[in-house]
Amino acid sequence: MEKIPVGQLVRNRREAIGWSQERLSEGICSVSTLSRIENGERMPSERVFQALMERLGLEDVRVMVPQSPYDWDTENLWAEARASVIHFNRAAEVEKPALREEALACFRELEKAVEQDDLMIRQQIMGDKLALGREDGPYPMEEKVALLLKAIQLTIPKFDLRRIGEFRYTMAETDLINQIGVAYTKGGEWESALSIYRQLYTYLKENTPPTARYAGQRAMVATNYARGLNVCERYQRSIDVAEEGRQFCVKYGRYQFLPQLLAIQANCCAHLGDKEASQTFYDRAAFLYREYGDTRNFDNLKQDAMDTLGIMLP
């Protein structure tokens, strides 16, 4: 196995794709810091190194980078803050106001500990806090989209939803882009959502390796994209995207998305008049939902099968 210094690895890849230090470092670190990393004068933090690798398309490179006390402290505080968001999301409505305040207190402590120029973690804090909503409930679509754009533009100042494919992203950035699509979906703006999903789906196919690391994200975006195509009555394209997503799920073990993709194919086949294929997909999706114990989605699937085919799933 070839051994190569971290800085040389970064420089070789950057030069191979024709990027300047300014373009690579934008939103991750200063140009001078990147220069010192490439020259072997400085070791990047684990977070900076991972972001550089993702932006350079080297996501599967693994290097043990020593953590500083700052990295250790912020990671621990961040883990606590994220756990508080999960607790909030799973709680009953009556418990949420108090849990929201507890979660916001965790984020305030984290924000105090984060250095001002640590844009990546500030970006992820902004994205995580959005799940807490406002005091009076979830953010309206327009406000949530604006906040998500603000978070992305911390690290990619020139980001444009109309030109998603023109930039290179970290996994955190592509997650934020997907969240914008979800916000439009929940607001009923399906064409806007489809534009985002289409661009993001294409970007992930063309710029990320087909490996387990990206499998969950690619399967999730395929599911969102196929669902949007189905709603907009682009049934054949929806089937094609769902099938690509299904194959990816099976290959890399991302089974949580499988029943959704099968259900989308079932609905589309019904609308195209292929009742036999539709029933097969419904049966397969129903089997998985039963095995997962997902009663809510199983009930929704039964109702969809009744509405589209007039059949009762077992």
PDB file of N, CA and C in Angstrom, residues 73-132:
ATOM      1  N   ASP A  73     -13.674  18.703  22.735  1.00  0.00           N
ATOM      2  CA  ASP A  73     -14.726  19.395  23.483  1.00  0.00           C
ATOM      3  C   ASP A  73     -15.934  19.691  22.606  1.00  0.00           C
ATOM      4  N   THR A  74     -15.693  20.210  21.401  1.00  0.00           N
ATOM      5  CA  THR A  74     -16.820  20.565  20.538  1.00  0.00           C
ATOM      6  C   THR A  74     -17.576  19.316  20.069  1.00  0.00           C
ATOM      7  N   GLU A  75     -16.861  18.222  19.820  1.00  0.00           N
ATOM      8  CA  GLU A  75     -17.542  16.998  19.408  1.00  0.00           C
ATOM      9  C   GLU A  75     -18.460  16.492  20.514  1.00  0.00           C
ATOM     10  N   ASN A  76     -17.982  16.556  21.763  1.00  0.00           N
ATOM     11  CA  ASN A  76     -18.809  16.098  22.882  1.00  0.00           C
ATOM     12  C   ASN A  76     -20.042  16.984  23.056  1.00  0.00           C
ATOM     13  N   LEU A  77     -19.852  18.301  22.967  1.00  0.00           N
ATOM     14  CA  LEU A  77     -20.981  19.217  23.105  1.00  0.00           C
ATOM     15  C   LEU A  77     -21.972  19.041  21.948  1.00  0.00           C
ATOM     16  N   TRP A  78     -21.451  18.818  20.767  1.00  0.00           N
ATOM     17  CA  TRP A  78     -22.296  18.631  19.598  1.00  0.00           C
ATOM     18  C   TRP A  78     -23.118  17.355  19.725  1.00  0.00           C
ATOM     19  N   ALA A  79     -22.487  16.283  20.213  1.00  0.00           N
ATOM     20  CA  ALA A  79     -23.211  15.028  20.415  1.00  0.00           C
ATOM     21  C   ALA A  79     -24.355  15.219  21.411  1.00  0.00           C
ATOM     22  N   GLU A  80     -24.110  15.996  22.459  1.00  0.00           N
ATOM     23  CA  GLU A  80     -25.151  16.270  23.446  1.00  0.00           C
ATOM     24  C   GLU A  80     -26.297  17.076  22.831  1.00  0.00           C
ATOM     25  N   ALA A  81     -25.942  18.073  22.015  1.00  0.00           N
ATOM     26  CA  ALA A  81     -26.968  18.903  21.377  1.00  0.00           C
ATOM     27  C   ALA A  81     -27.814  18.087  20.401  1.00  0.00           C
ATOM     28  N   ARG A  82     -27.167  17.242  19.612  1.00  0.00           N
ATOM     29  CA  ARG A  82     -27.909  16.420  18.655  1.00  0.00           C
ATOM     30  C   ARG A  82     -28.815  15.418  19.364  1.00  0.00           C
ATOM     31  N   ALA A  83     -28.341  14.870  20.477  1.00  0.00           N
ATOM     32  CA  ALA A  83     -29.177  13.942  21.245  1.00  0.00           C
ATOM     33  C   ALA A  83     -30.420  14.655  21.766  1.00  0.00           C
ATOM     34  N   SER A  84     -30.261  15.926  22.131  1.00  0.00           N
ATOM     35  CA  SER A  84     -31.407  16.681  22.628  1.00  0.00           C
ATOM     36  C   SER A  84     -32.436  16.911  21.518  1.00  0.00           C
ATOM     37  N   VAL A  85     -31.981  17.067  20.274  1.00  0.00           N
ATOM     38  CA  VAL A  85     -32.900  17.225  19.139  1.00  0.00           C
ATOM     39  C   VAL A  85     -33.673  15.928  18.897  1.00  0.00           C
ATOM     40  N   ILE A  86     -32.977  14.800  18.961  1.00  0.00           N
ATOM     41  CA  ILE A  86     -33.638  13.505  18.782  1.00  0.00           C
ATOM     42  C   ILE A  86     -34.703  13.296  19.856  1.00  0.00           C
ATOM     43  N   HIS A  87     -34.364  13.642  21.100  1.00  0.00           N
ATOM     44  CA  HIS A  87     -35.322  13.520  22.206  1.00  0.00           C
ATOM     45  C   HIS A  87     -36.542  14.394  21.946  1.00  0.00           C
ATOM     46  N   PHE A  88     -36.305  15.611  21.459  1.00  0.00           N
ATOM     47  CA  PHE A  88     -37.388  16.540  21.142  1.00  0.00           C
ATOM     48  C   PHE A  88     -38.299  15.962  20.061  1.00  0.00           C
ATOM     49  N   ASN A  89     -37.709  15.427  19.002  1.00  0.00           N
ATOM     50  CA  ASN A  89     -38.498  14.916  17.876  1.00  0.00           C
ATOM     51  C   ASN A  89     -39.364  13.720  18.263  1.00  0.00           C
ATOM     52  N   ARG A  90     -38.906  12.936  19.219  1.00  0.00           N
ATOM     53  CA  ARG A  90     -39.630  11.723  19.600  1.00  0.00           C
ATOM     54  C   ARG A  90     -40.639  11.958  20.720  1.00  0.00           C
ATOM     55  N   ALA A  91     -40.627  13.135  21.301  1.00  0.00           N
ATOM     56  CA  ALA A  91     -41.465  13.404  22.468  1.00  0.00           C
ATOM     57  C   ALA A  91     -42.911  13.695  22.078  1.00  0.00           C
ATOM     58  N   ALA A  92     -43.802  13.537  23.045  1.00  0.00           N
ATOM     59  CA  ALA A  92     -45.195  13.923  22.861  1.00  0.00           C
ATOM     60  C   ALA A  92     -45.282  15.447  22.760  1.00  0.00           C
ATOM     61  N   GLU A  93     -46.321  15.947  22.099  1.00  0.00           N
ATOM     62  CA  GLU A  93     -46.451  17.381  21.863  1.00  0.00           C
ATOM     63  C   GLU A  93     -46.432  18.184  23.163  1.00  0.00           C
ATOM     64  N   VAL A  94     -47.046  17.644  24.205  1.00  0.00           N
ATOM     65  CA  VAL A  94     -47.119  18.383  25.462  1.00  0.00           C
ATOM     66  C   VAL A  94     -45.749  18.561  26.101  1.00  0.00           C
ATOM     67  N   GLU A  95     -44.805  17.679  25.783  1.00  0.00           N
ATOM     68  CA  GLU A  95     -43.464  17.748  26.361  1.00  0.00           C
ATOM     69  C   GLU A  95     -42.515  18.634  25.562  1.00  0.00           C
ATOM     70  N   LYS A  96     -42.894  18.961  24.340  1.00  0.00           N
ATOM     71  CA  LYS A  96     -41.937  19.589  23.429  1.00  0.00           C
ATOM     72  C   LYS A  96     -41.485  21.000  23.833  1.00  0.00           C
ATOM     73  N   PRO A  97     -42.348  21.864  24.363  1.00  0.00           N
ATOM     74  CA  PRO A  97     -41.864  23.203  24.713  1.00  0.00           C
ATOM     75  C   PRO A  97     -40.681  23.183  25.690  1.00  0.00           C
ATOM     76  N   ALA A  98     -40.780  22.352  26.737  1.00  0.00           N
ATOM     77  CA  ALA A  98     -39.692  22.284  27.710  1.00  0.00           C
ATOM     78  C   ALA A  98     -38.443  21.661  27.090  1.00  0.00           C
ATOM     79  N   LEU A  99     -38.629  20.627  26.280  1.00  0.00           N
ATOM     80  CA  LEU A  99     -37.487  19.971  25.648  1.00  0.00           C
ATOM     81  C   LEU A  99     -36.824  20.880  24.615  1.00  0.00           C
ATOM     82  N   ARG A 100     -37.617  21.710  23.977  1.00  0.00           N
ATOM     83  CA  ARG A 100     -37.048  22.663  23.022  1.00  0.00           C
ATOM     84  C   ARG A 100     -36.108  23.629  23.728  1.00  0.00           C
ATOM     85  N   GLU A 101     -36.513  24.124  24.879  1.00  0.00           N
ATOM     86  CA  GLU A 101     -35.658  25.037  25.637  1.00  0.00           C
ATOM     87  C   GLU A 101     -34.384  24.346  26.099  1.00  0.00           C
ATOM     88  N   GLU A 102     -34.509  23.099  26.511  1.00  0.00           N
ATOM     89  CA  GLU A 102     -33.318  22.350  26.921  1.00  0.00           C
ATOM     90  C   GLU A 102     -32.360  22.175  25.746  1.00  0.00           C
ATOM     91  N   ALA A 103     -32.907  21.862  24.586  1.00  0.00           N
ATOM     92  CA  ALA A 103     -32.068  21.680  23.407  1.00  0.00           C
ATOM     93  C   ALA A 103     -31.394  22.989  23.004  1.00  0.00           C
ATOM     94  N   LEU A 104     -32.149  24.089  23.039  1.00  0.00           N
ATOM     95  CA  LEU A 104     -31.563  25.386  22.689  1.00  0.00           C
ATOM     96  C   LEU A 104     -30.449  25.764  23.656  1.00  0.00           C
ATOM     97  N   ALA A 105     -30.596  25.390  24.921  1.00  0.00           N
ATOM     98  CA  ALA A 105     -29.535  25.663  25.905  1.00  0.00           C
ATOM     99  C   ALA A 105     -28.271  24.886  25.541  1.00  0.00           C
ATOM    100  N   CYS A 106     -28.445  23.650  25.077  1.00  0.00           N
ATOM    101  CA  CYS A 106     -27.286  22.857  24.636  1.00  0.00           C
ATOM    102  C   CYS A 106     -26.589  23.529  23.461  1.00  0.00           C
ATOM    103  N   PHE A 107     -27.374  24.031  22.518  1.00  0.00           N
ATOM    104  CA  PHE A 107     -26.783  24.679  21.353  1.00  0.00           C
ATOM    105  C   PHE A 107     -26.085  25.985  21.734  1.00  0.00           C
ATOM    106  N   ARG A 108     -26.648  26.722  22.688  1.00  0.00           N
ATOM    107  CA  ARG A 108     -25.990  27.966  23.123  1.00  0.00           C
ATOM    108  C   ARG A 108     -24.628  27.672  23.734  1.00  0.00           C
ATOM    109  N   GLU A 109     -24.549  26.606  24.520  1.00  0.00           N
ATOM    110  CA  GLU A 109     -23.267  26.228  25.114  1.00  0.00           C
ATOM    111  C   GLU A 109     -22.275  25.822  24.028  1.00  0.00           C
ATOM    112  N   LEU A 110     -22.766  25.102  23.033  1.00  0.00           N
ATOM    113  CA  LEU A 110     -21.906  24.694  21.922  1.00  0.00           C
ATOM    114  C   LEU A 110     -21.427  25.899  21.135  1.00  0.00           C
ATOM    115  N   GLU A 111     -22.319  26.831  20.861  1.00  0.00           N
ATOM    116  CA  GLU A 111     -21.949  28.025  20.084  1.00  0.00           C
ATOM    117  C   GLU A 111     -20.895  28.862  20.797  1.00  0.00           C
ATOM    118  N   LYS A 112     -20.932  28.878  22.116  1.00  0.00           N
ATOM    119  CA  LYS A 112     -19.914  29.607  22.879  1.00  0.00           C
ATOM    120  C   LYS A 112     -18.543  28.954  22.730  1.00  0.00           C
ATOM    121  N   ALA A 113     -18.551  27.627  22.600  1.00  0.00           N
ATOM    122  CA  ALA A 113     -17.277  26.903  22.533  1.00  0.00           C
ATOM    123  C   ALA A 113     -16.666  26.901  21.141  1.00  0.00           C
ATOM    124  N   VAL A 114     -17.482  27.142  20.119  1.00  0.00           N
ATOM    125  CA  VAL A 114     -17.001  27.049  18.738  1.00  0.00           C
ATOM    126  C   VAL A 114     -16.273  28.331  18.343  1.00  0.00           C
ATOM    127  N   GLU A 115     -15.118  28.150  17.728  1.00  0.00           N
ATOM    128  CA  GLU A 115     -14.360  29.303  17.254  1.00  0.00           C
ATOM    129  C   GLU A 115     -15.110  30.011  16.135  1.00  0.00           C
ATOM    130  N   GLN A 116     -14.955  31.315  16.043  1.00  0.00           N
ATOM    131  CA  GLN A 116     -15.723  32.119  15.102  1.00  0.00           C
ATOM    132  C   GLN A 116     -15.502  31.692  13.659  1.00  0.00           C
ATOM    133  N   ASP A 117     -14.289  31.251  13.328  1.00  0.00           N
ATOM    134  CA  ASP A 117     -13.996  30.899  11.938  1.00  0.00           C
ATOM    135  C   ASP A 117     -14.222  29.411  11.639  1.00  0.00           C
ATOM    136  N   ASP A 118     -14.799  28.681  12.595  1.00  0.00           N
ATOM    137  CA  ASP A 118     -15.106  27.268  12.363  1.00  0.00           C
ATOM    138  C   ASP A 118     -16.468  27.196  11.660  1.00  0.00           C
ATOM    139  N   LEU A 119     -16.447  27.502  10.368  1.00  0.00           N
ATOM    140  CA  LEU A 119     -17.693  27.649   9.629  1.00  0.00           C
ATOM    141  C   LEU A 119     -18.442  26.335   9.445  1.00  0.00           C
ATOM    142  N   MET A 120     -17.713  25.222   9.345  1.00  0.00           N
ATOM    143  CA  MET A 120     -18.386  23.945   9.101  1.00  0.00           C
ATOM    144  C   MET A 120     -19.284  23.547  10.259  1.00  0.00           C
ATOM    145  N   ILE A 121     -18.772  23.650  11.485  1.00  0.00           N
ATOM    146  CA  ILE A 121     -19.607  23.247  12.608  1.00  0.00           C
ATOM    147  C   ILE A 121     -20.711  24.276  12.859  1.00  0.00           C
ATOM    148  N   ARG A 122     -20.445  25.551  12.580  1.00  0.00           N
ATOM    149  CA  ARG A 122     -21.506  26.554  12.702  1.00  0.00           C
ATOM    150  C   ARG A 122     -22.619  26.263  11.688  1.00  0.00           C
ATOM    151  N   GLN A 123     -22.231  25.828  10.516  1.00  0.00           N
ATOM    152  CA  GLN A 123     -23.211  25.461   9.499  1.00  0.00           C
ATOM    153  C   GLN A 123     -24.077  24.301   9.972  1.00  0.00           C
ATOM    154  N   GLN A 124     -23.455  23.287  10.544  1.00  0.00           N
ATOM    155  CA  GLN A 124     -24.204  22.116  10.987  1.00  0.00           C
ATOM    156  C   GLN A 124     -25.075  22.433  12.197  1.00  0.00           C
ATOM    157  N   ILE A 125     -24.624  23.352  13.038  1.00  0.00           N
ATOM    158  CA  ILE A 125     -25.461  23.795  14.163  1.00  0.00           C
ATOM    159  C   ILE A 125     -26.731  24.455  13.625  1.00  0.00           C
ATOM    160  N   MET A 126     -26.582  25.324  12.612  1.00  0.00           N
ATOM    161  CA  MET A 126     -27.747  25.992  12.028  1.00  0.00           C
ATOM    162  C   MET A 126     -28.736  24.974  11.469  1.00  0.00           C
ATOM    163  N   GLY A 127     -28.215  23.952  10.776  1.00  0.00           N
ATOM    164  CA  GLY A 127     -29.087  22.934  10.212  1.00  0.00           C
ATOM    165  C   GLY A 127     -29.796  22.114  11.279  1.00  0.00           C
ATOM    166  N   ASP A 128     -29.062  21.734  12.328  1.00  0.00           N
ATOM    167  CA  ASP A 128     -29.646  20.921  13.397  1.00  0.00           C
ATOM    168  C   ASP A 128     -30.716  21.688  14.175  1.00  0.00           C
ATOM    169  N   LYS A 129     -30.485  22.973  14.414  1.00  0.00           N
ATOM    170  CA  LYS A 129     -31.432  23.764  15.210  1.00  0.00           C
ATOM    171  C   LYS A 129     -32.775  23.941  14.503  1.00  0.00           C
ATOM    172  N   LEU A 130     -32.770  23.853  13.178  1.00  0.00           N
ATOM    173  CA  LEU A 130     -34.024  24.048  12.442  1.00  0.00           C
ATOM    174  C   LEU A 130     -35.079  23.010  12.809  1.00  0.00           C
ATOM    175  N   ALA A 131     -34.614  21.817  13.237  1.00  0.00           N
ATOM    176  CA  ALA A 131     -35.567  20.769  13.612  1.00  0.00           C
ATOM    177  C   ALA A 131     -36.390  21.165  14.834  1.00  0.00           C
ATOM    178  N   LEU A 132     -35.893  22.133  15.613  1.00  0.00           N
ATOM    179  CA  LEU A 132     -36.609  22.556  16.825  1.00  0.00           C
ATOM    180  C   LEU A 132     -37.745  23.522  16.504  1.00  0.00           C
TER     181      LEU A 132
END
